Amino acid sequence: MGRSSSVPGIPGPYWAYGLEKRLLRLDGIQEVRLLWKEEEIRAVVRPGEKVSTRDIEETVRRADYPYKYSIKIGP
C-alpha cells in the first residue's frame, strides 16, 4: 500500500529531500519517491506494516513544511 502526499508546486529540492529523510525515519516506511512532474512525494509502506495518516501529518509538521499538502491512501 502506498500513501502519497500531494505537494502542489514543490518549492524545490531542499524541502522535498528534507521531508523525504523524515518520512524514511517512520517505522514501516520502505521507500519514499519524489515525483516532481506529478508534484507528489510518495511513501511506500512495507508489506504487513501500517503507517497512519496522523504519523505522516506529524512528520510533515515536525519538518516545518510551510506549504499546503494533502495525504492520499491507495495502492
Short mmCIF file of C-alpha atoms in Angstrom, two decimals:
data_model
loop_
_atom_site.label_atom_id
_atom_site.label_comp_id
_atom_site.label_asym_id
_atom_site.label_seq_id
_atom_site.Cartn_x
_atom_site.Cartn_y
_atom_site.Cartn_z
CA MET A 1 0.00 0.00 0.00
CA GLY A 2 1.32 3.44 -0.78
CA ARG A 3 0.49 6.77 0.68
CA SER A 4 1.20 9.85 -1.31
CA SER A 5 1.36 13.42 -0.26
CA SER A 6 0.29 15.82 -2.95
CA VAL A 7 2.60 18.78 -2.78
CA PRO A 8 1.49 21.35 -5.35
CA GLY A 9 4.42 23.33 -6.67
CA ILE A 10 7.09 21.59 -4.59
CA PRO A 11 9.22 24.64 -3.86
CA GLY A 12 12.48 22.89 -4.54
CA PRO A 13 14.75 20.05 -3.59
CA TYR A 14 15.60 21.43 -0.14
CA TRP A 15 12.05 20.96 1.15
CA ALA A 16 11.39 17.73 -0.74
CA TYR A 17 14.59 15.99 0.35
CA GLY A 18 14.16 17.15 3.94
CA LEU A 19 10.68 15.70 4.03
CA GLU A 20 11.89 12.53 2.33
CA LYS A 21 14.52 11.97 5.03
CA ARG A 22 11.98 12.44 7.81
CA LEU A 23 9.44 10.11 6.20
CA LEU A 24 12.10 7.41 5.84
CA ARG A 25 12.58 7.52 9.63
CA LEU A 26 8.98 6.42 10.21
CA ASP A 27 8.61 2.78 11.22
CA GLY A 28 7.04 0.88 8.36
CA ILE A 29 8.18 3.15 5.52
CA GLN A 30 10.10 1.15 2.94
CA GLU A 31 10.75 3.82 0.33
CA VAL A 32 9.99 7.44 -0.49
CA ARG A 33 9.65 8.53 -4.10
CA LEU A 34 9.85 12.14 -5.22
CA LEU A 35 7.63 12.56 -8.26
CA TRP A 36 8.38 16.07 -9.47
CA LYS A 37 6.17 16.01 -12.56
CA GLU A 38 3.16 14.79 -10.57
CA GLU A 39 4.03 17.10 -7.65
CA GLU A 40 3.94 14.19 -5.23
CA ILE A 41 6.03 12.68 -2.53
CA ARG A 42 5.04 9.03 -2.32
CA ALA A 43 5.80 6.91 0.75
CA VAL A 44 5.73 3.16 0.22
CA VAL A 45 4.82 1.10 3.28
CA ARG A 46 6.50 -2.27 3.88
CA PRO A 47 4.18 -5.25 3.32
CA GLY A 48 2.37 -6.12 6.54
CA GLU A 49 3.18 -2.75 8.15
CA LYS A 50 0.86 0.14 8.84
CA VAL A 51 1.58 3.85 8.89
CA SER A 52 -1.22 6.17 9.88
CA THR A 53 -2.17 9.40 8.24
CA ARG A 54 -1.59 11.01 11.62
CA ASP A 55 2.01 9.72 11.66
CA ILE A 56 2.60 11.33 8.27
CA GLU A 57 0.93 14.60 9.29
CA GLU A 58 3.07 14.74 12.44
CA THR A 59 6.21 14.10 10.39
CA VAL A 60 5.32 16.91 7.98
CA ARG A 61 4.60 19.24 10.91
CA ARG A 62 7.96 18.41 12.56
CA ALA A 63 9.69 19.12 9.25
CA ASP A 64 8.24 22.66 9.41
CA TYR A 65 6.90 22.18 5.88
CA PRO A 66 5.21 25.54 5.26
CA TYR A 67 3.21 24.68 2.14
CA LYS A 68 -0.22 23.19 1.55
CA TYR A 69 -0.33 19.42 1.16
CA SER A 70 -2.80 16.55 1.17
CA ILE A 71 -2.44 12.87 2.01
CA LYS A 72 -4.00 10.15 -0.12
CA ILE A 73 -4.09 6.46 0.74
CA GLY A 74 -4.07 3.99 -2.10
CA PRO A 75 -2.39 1.09 -3.82
#
